[in-house]
Short mmCIF file of C-alpha atoms and ligand atoms in Angstrom, two decimals:
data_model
loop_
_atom_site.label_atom_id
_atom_site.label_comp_id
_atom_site.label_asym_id
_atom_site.label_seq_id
_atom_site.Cartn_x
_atom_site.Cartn_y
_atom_site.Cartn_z
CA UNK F 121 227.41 9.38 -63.97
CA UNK F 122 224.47 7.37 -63.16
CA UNK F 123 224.69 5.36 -59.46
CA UNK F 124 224.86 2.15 -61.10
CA UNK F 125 223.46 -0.79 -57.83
CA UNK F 126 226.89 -2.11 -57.67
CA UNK F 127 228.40 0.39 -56.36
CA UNK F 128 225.76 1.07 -53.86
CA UNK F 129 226.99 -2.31 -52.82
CA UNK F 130 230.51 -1.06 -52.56
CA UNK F 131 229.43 1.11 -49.67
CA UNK F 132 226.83 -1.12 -48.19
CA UNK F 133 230.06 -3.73 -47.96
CA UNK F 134 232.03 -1.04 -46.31
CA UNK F 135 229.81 -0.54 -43.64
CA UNK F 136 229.02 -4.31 -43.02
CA UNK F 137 230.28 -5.65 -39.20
CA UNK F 138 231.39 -8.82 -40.95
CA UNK F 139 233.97 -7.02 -43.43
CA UNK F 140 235.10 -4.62 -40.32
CA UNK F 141 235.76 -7.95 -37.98
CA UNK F 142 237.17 -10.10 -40.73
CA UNK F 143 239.40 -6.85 -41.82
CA UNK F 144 241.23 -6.45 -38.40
CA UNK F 145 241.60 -10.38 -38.49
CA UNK F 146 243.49 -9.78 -41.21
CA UNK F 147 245.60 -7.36 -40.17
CA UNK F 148 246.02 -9.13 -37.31
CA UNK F 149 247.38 -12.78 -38.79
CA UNK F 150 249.59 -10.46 -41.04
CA UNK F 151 251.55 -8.66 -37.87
CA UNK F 152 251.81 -12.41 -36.71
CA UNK F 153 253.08 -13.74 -39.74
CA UNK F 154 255.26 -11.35 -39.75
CA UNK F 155 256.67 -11.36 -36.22
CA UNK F 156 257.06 -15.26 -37.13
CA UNK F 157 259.35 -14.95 -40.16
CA UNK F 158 261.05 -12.00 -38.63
CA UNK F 159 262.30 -13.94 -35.86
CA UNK F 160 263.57 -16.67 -38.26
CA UNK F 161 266.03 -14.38 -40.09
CA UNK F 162 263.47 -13.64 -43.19
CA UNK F 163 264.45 -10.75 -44.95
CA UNK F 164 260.74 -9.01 -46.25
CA UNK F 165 261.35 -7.62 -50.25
CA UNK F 166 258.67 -5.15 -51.30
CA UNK F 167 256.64 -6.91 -54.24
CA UNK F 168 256.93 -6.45 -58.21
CA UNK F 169 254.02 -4.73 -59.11
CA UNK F 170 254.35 -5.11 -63.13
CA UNK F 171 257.09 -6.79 -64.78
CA UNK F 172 257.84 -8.48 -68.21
CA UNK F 173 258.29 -11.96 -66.59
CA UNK F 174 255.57 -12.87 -64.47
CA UNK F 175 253.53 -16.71 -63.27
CA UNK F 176 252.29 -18.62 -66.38
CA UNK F 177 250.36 -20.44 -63.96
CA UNK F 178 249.31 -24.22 -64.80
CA UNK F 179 245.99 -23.23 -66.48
CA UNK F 180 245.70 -20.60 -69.15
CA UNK F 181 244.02 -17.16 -68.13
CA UNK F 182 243.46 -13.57 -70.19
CA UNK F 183 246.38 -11.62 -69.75
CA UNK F 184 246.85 -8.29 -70.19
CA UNK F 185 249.89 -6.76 -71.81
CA UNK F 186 250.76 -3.47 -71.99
CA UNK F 187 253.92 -1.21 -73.35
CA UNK F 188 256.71 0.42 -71.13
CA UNK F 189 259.46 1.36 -73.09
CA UNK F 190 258.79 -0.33 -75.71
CA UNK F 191 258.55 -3.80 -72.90
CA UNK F 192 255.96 -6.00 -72.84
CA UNK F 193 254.71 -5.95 -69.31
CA UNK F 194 252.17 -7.61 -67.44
CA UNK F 195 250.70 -7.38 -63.84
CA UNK F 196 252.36 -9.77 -61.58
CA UNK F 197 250.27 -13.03 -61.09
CA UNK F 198 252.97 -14.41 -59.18
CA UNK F 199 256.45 -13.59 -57.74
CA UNK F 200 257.81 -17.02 -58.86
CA UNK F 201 260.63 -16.03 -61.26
CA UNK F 202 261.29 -13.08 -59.11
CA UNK F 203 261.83 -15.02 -55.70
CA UNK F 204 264.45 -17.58 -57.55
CA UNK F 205 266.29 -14.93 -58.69
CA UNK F 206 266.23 -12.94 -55.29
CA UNK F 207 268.55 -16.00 -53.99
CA UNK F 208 271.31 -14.48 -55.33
CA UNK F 209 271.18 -12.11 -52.64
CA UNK F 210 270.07 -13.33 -49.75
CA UNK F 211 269.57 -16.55 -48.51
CA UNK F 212 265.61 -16.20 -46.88
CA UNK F 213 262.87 -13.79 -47.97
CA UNK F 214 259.29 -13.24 -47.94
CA UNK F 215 256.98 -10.74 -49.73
CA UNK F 216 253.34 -9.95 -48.95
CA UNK F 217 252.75 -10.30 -52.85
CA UNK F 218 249.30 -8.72 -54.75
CA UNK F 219 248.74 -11.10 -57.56
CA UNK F 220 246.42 -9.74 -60.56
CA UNK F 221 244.70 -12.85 -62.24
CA UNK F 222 241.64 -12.63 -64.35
CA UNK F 223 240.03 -15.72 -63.35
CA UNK F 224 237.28 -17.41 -65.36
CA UNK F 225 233.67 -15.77 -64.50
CA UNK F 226 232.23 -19.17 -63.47
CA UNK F 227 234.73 -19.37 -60.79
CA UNK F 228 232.85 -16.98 -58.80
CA UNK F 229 230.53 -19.72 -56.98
CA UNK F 230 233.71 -21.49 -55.31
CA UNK F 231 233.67 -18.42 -53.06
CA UNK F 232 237.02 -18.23 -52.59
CA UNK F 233 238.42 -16.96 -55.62
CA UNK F 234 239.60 -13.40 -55.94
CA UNK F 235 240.62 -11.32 -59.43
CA UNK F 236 242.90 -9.42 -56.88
CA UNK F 237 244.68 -11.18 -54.00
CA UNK F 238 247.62 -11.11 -51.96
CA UNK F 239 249.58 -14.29 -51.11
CA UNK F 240 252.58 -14.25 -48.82
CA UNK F 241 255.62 -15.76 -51.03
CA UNK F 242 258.33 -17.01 -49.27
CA UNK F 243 261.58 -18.86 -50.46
CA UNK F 244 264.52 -20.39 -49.26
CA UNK F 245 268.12 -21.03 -50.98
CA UNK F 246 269.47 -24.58 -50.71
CA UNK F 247 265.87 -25.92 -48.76
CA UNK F 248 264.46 -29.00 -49.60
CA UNK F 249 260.68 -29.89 -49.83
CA UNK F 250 260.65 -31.72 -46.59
CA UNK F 251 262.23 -28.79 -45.13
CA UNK F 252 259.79 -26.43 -46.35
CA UNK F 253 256.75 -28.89 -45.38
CA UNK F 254 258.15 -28.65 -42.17
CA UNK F 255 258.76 -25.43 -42.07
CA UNK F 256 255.17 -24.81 -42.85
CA UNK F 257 253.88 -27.08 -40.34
CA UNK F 258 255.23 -24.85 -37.59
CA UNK F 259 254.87 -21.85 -38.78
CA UNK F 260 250.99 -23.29 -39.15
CA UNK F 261 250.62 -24.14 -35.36
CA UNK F 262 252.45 -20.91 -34.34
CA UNK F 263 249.50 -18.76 -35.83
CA UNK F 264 246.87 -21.05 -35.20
CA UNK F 265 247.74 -21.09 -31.42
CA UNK F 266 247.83 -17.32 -31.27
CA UNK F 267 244.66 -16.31 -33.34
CA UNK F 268 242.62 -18.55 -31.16
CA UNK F 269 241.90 -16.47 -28.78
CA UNK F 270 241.36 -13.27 -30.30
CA UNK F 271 238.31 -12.13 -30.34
CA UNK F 272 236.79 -12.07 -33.78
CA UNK F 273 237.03 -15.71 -33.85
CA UNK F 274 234.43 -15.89 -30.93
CA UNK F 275 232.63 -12.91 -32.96
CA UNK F 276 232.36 -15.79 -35.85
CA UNK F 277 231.62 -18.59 -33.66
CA UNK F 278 234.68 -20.39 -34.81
CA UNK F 279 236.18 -23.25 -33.41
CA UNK F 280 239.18 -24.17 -34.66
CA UNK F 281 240.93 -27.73 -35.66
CA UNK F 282 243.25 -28.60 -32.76
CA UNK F 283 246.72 -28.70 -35.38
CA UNK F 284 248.52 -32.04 -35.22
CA UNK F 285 251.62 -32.43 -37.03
CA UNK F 286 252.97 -34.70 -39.35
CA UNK F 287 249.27 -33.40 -41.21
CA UNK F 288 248.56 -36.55 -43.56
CA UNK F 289 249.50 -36.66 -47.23
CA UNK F 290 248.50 -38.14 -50.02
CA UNK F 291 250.27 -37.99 -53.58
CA UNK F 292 248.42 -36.86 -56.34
CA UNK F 293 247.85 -39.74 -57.56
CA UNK F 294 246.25 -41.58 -54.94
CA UNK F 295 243.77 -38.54 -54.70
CA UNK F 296 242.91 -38.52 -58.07
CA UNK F 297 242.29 -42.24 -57.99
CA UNK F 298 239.93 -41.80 -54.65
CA UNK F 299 238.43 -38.68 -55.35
CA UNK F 300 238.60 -37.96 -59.00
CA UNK F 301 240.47 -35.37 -60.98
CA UNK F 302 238.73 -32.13 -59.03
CA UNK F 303 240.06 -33.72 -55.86
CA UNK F 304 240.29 -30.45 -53.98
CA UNK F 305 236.98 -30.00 -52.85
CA UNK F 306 235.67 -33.35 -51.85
CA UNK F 307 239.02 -34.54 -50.06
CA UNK F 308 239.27 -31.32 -48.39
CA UNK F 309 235.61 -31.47 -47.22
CA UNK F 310 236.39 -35.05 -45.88
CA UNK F 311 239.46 -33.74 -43.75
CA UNK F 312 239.63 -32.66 -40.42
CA UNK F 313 243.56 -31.61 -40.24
CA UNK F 314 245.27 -30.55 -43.22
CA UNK F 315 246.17 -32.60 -46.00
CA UNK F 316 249.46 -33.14 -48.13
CA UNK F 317 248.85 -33.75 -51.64
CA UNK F 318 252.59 -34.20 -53.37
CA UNK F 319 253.63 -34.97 -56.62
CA UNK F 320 251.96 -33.73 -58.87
CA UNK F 321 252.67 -34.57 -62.80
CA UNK F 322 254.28 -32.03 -64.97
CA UNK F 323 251.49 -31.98 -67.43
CA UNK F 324 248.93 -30.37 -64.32
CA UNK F 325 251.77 -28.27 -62.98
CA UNK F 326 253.72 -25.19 -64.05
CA UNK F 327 257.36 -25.86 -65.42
CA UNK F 328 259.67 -24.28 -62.85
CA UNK F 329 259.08 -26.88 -60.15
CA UNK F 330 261.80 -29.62 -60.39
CA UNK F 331 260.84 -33.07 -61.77
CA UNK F 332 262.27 -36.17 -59.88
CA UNK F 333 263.41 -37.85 -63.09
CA UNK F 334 262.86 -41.61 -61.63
CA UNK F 335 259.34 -40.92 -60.72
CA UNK F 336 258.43 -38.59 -63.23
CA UNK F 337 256.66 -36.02 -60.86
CA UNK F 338 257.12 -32.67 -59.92
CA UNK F 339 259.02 -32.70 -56.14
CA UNK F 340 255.89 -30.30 -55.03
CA UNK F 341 253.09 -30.03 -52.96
CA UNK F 342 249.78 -28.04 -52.19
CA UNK F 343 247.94 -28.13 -49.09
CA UNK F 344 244.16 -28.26 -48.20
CA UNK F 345 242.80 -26.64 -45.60
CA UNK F 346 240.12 -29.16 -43.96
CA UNK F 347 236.62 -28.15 -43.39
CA UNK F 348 236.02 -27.85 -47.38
CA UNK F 349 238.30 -24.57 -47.77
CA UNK F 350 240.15 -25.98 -50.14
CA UNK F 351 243.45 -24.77 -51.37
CA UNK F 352 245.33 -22.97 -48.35
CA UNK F 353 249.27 -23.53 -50.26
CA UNK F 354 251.39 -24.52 -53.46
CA UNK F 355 255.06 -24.73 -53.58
CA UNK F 356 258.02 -27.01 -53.89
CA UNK F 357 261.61 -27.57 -55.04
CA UNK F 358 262.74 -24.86 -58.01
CA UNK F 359 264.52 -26.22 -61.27
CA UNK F 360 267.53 -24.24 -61.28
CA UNK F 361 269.83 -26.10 -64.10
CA UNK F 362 269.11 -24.02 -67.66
CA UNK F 363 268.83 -27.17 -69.73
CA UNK F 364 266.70 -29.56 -67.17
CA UNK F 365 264.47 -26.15 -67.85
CA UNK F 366 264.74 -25.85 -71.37
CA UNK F 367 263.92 -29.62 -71.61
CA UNK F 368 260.56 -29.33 -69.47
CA UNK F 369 259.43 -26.26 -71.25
CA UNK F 370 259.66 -28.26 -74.38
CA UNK F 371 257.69 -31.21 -72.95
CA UNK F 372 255.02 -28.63 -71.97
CA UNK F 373 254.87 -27.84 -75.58
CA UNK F 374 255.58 -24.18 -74.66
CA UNK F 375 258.00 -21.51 -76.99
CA UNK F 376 261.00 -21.02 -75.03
CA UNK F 377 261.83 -17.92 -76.68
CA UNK F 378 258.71 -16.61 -74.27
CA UNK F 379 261.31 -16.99 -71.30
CA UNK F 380 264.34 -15.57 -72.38
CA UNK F 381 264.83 -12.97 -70.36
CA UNK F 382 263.84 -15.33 -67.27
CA UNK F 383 266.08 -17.88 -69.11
CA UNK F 384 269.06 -15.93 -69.47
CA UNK F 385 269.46 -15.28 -66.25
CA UNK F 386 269.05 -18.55 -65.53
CA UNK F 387 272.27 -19.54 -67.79
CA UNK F 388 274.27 -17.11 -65.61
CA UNK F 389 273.46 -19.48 -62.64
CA UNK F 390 271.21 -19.29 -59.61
CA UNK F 391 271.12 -21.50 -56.38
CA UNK F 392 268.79 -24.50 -55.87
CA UNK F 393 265.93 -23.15 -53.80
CA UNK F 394 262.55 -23.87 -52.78
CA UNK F 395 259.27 -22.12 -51.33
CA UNK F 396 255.50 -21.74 -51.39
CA UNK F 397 252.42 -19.17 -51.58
CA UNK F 398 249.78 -19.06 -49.44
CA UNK F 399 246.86 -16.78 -49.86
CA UNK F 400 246.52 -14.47 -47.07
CA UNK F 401 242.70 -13.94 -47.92
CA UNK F 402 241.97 -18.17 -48.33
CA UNK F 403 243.86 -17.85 -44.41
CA UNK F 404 241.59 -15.42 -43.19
CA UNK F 405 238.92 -17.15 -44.61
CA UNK F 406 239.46 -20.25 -42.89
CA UNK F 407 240.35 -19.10 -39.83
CA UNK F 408 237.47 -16.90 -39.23
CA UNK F 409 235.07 -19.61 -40.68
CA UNK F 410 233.66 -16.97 -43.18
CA UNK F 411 232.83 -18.67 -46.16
CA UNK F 412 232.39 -15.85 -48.43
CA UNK F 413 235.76 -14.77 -49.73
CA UNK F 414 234.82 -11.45 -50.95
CA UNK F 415 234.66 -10.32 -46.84
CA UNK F 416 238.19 -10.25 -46.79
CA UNK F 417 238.62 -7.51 -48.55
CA UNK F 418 237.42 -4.17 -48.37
CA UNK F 419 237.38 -3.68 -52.16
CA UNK F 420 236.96 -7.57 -53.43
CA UNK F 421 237.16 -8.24 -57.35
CA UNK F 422 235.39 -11.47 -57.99
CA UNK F 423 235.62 -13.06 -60.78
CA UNK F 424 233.12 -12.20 -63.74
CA UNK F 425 232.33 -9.20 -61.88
CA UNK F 426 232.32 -5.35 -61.35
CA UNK F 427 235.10 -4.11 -58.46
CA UNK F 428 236.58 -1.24 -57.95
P1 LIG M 133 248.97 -20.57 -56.94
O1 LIG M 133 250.21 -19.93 -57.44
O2 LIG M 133 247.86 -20.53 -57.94
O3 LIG M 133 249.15 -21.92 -56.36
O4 LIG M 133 248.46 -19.62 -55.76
C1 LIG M 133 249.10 -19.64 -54.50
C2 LIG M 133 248.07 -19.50 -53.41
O5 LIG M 133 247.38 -18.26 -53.55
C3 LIG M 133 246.99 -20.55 -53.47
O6 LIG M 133 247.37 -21.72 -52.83
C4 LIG M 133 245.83 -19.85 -52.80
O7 LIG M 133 245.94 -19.86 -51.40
C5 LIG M 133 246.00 -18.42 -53.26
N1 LIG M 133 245.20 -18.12 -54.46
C6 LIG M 133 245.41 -18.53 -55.74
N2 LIG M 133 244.50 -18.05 -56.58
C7 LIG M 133 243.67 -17.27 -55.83
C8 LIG M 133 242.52 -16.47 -56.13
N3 LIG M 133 242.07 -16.35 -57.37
N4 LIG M 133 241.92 -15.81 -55.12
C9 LIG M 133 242.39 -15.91 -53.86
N5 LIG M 133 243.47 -16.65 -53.51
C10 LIG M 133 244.11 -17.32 -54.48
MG1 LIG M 134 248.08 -23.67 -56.50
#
């Protein structure tokens, strides 16, 4: 076969300082993370690789199906439906979770999108969201204060936000009227701890999440790193009551009948719970100050192009 360029790439990437530093970062913030959650009673699950019930994910991508056993499977693009369900049997858990999305080419010049990425999913039966937003909080300073001193954040150059908690929030709302409906970037850019956004309506949001009926939102949140990162988080409060479910799938407009095996287990009953995902390459990213996504990997997939 002919040495197409890109893969010369592939091996000039391999050999570049700033993927070798960025790498053991990595590794690094995931032994922490780890040590963290241990010590809190988390109980790690090894991730679902392929499954027939998988993230629909608030905006539509390409998805690939393919046949086992005569099963229509698909590569995980989140844990979601799995991590509800895991509350049946324990009570806290966390996977280090590779999600397979095929994100729109154009989405390549945010720089910190990745076809290919691994976000550490972690949920909690009974938990509300201010527990979780808590929760996260700490577990936030806890890293921050240890990866400060290591030494590939001096290799970077990067100085670090000093972490104060409560970080601010905003609703949804409020940032849509201030900053307009691709908030993200520009309030995240403004920011210099991060920011809360909460309640988000059902229409932008996938259906799990529970709606607060009075207000008419989702009881969620996402949370922006400052800096202009962007994105760090999603999570929130699960629905866990079949019809509530039913009911918000049909004022998404979406075929029920595409659920049913998530929805029949449902009907058998599963506890209230709630969680997040945060991408562990969006954290390395930010905390090394790299602002090329594509480092933290050592075989990226961005979107539109050819990985291997
Ligand atoms: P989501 O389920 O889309 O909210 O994803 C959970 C978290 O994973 C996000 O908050 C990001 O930190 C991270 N994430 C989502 N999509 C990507 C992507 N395409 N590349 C890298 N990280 C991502
Ligand atoms: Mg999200």
């Amino acid at each position: 076969m002919k040495k197409i360029k890109e893969v010369l790439c592939i091996r000039t990437h391999l050999l570049d300082k700033k993927t070798y530093m960025v790498n053991r970062l990595k590794s690094k913030i995931i032994s922490m993370l780890r040590t963290y959650l241990d010590r809190k009673g988390f109980i790690e699950l090894f991730p679902v690789v392929a499954s027939p019930i998988t993230d629909p994910l608030s905006s539509p991508y390409d998805t690939i199906f393919f046949d086992v056993y005569g099963y229509k499977f698909q590569l995980t693009k989140s844990m979601i439906f799995h991590k509800q369900l895991s509350m049946l049997t324990f009570e806290k858990i966390y996977i280090f979770s590779p999600n397979f999305r095929i994100e729109p080419p154009e989405k390549v010049s945010t720089s910190r999108h990745l076809v290919e990425f691994v976000q550490l999913d972690l949920e909690m039966r009974g938990a509300s969201r201010e527990e979780i937003m808590d929760f996260i909080e700490e577990m936030l300073l806890y890293l921050f204060e240890r990866v400060q001193g290591e030494e590939e954040l001096s290799f970077f150059g990067r100085k670090l936000p000093r972490l104060k908690r409560p970080f601010p929030r905003i609703t949804y709302s409020e940032a849509v009227e201030k900053y307009g409906d691709d908030f993200e970037y520009r309030l995240s850019e403004k920011a210099s701890q991060p920011v809360w956004v909460i309640d988000f309506p059902y229409q932008v949001r996938e259906f799990y999440y529970r709606e607060d009926p009075r207000a008419g939102t989702m009881v969620d949140f996402d949370l922006l790193y400052p800096e202009g990162f962007g994105e760090a988080i999603s999570g929130g409060e699960r629905e866990w009551r079949p019809e509530r479910l039913k009911r918000m799938l049909m004022k998404k407009g979406i075929d029920a009948d595409f659920y049913d095996i998530y929805l029949s287990l449902i009907e058998e009953g599963v506890p209230p719970s709630a969680g997040f995902g945060i991408g562990i390459e969006r954290l390395t990213r930010f905390l090394s100050g790299l602002k090329e996504i594509k480092f933290t990997r050592l075989f990226p997939k961005l979107p539109g192009k050819f990985g291997i």
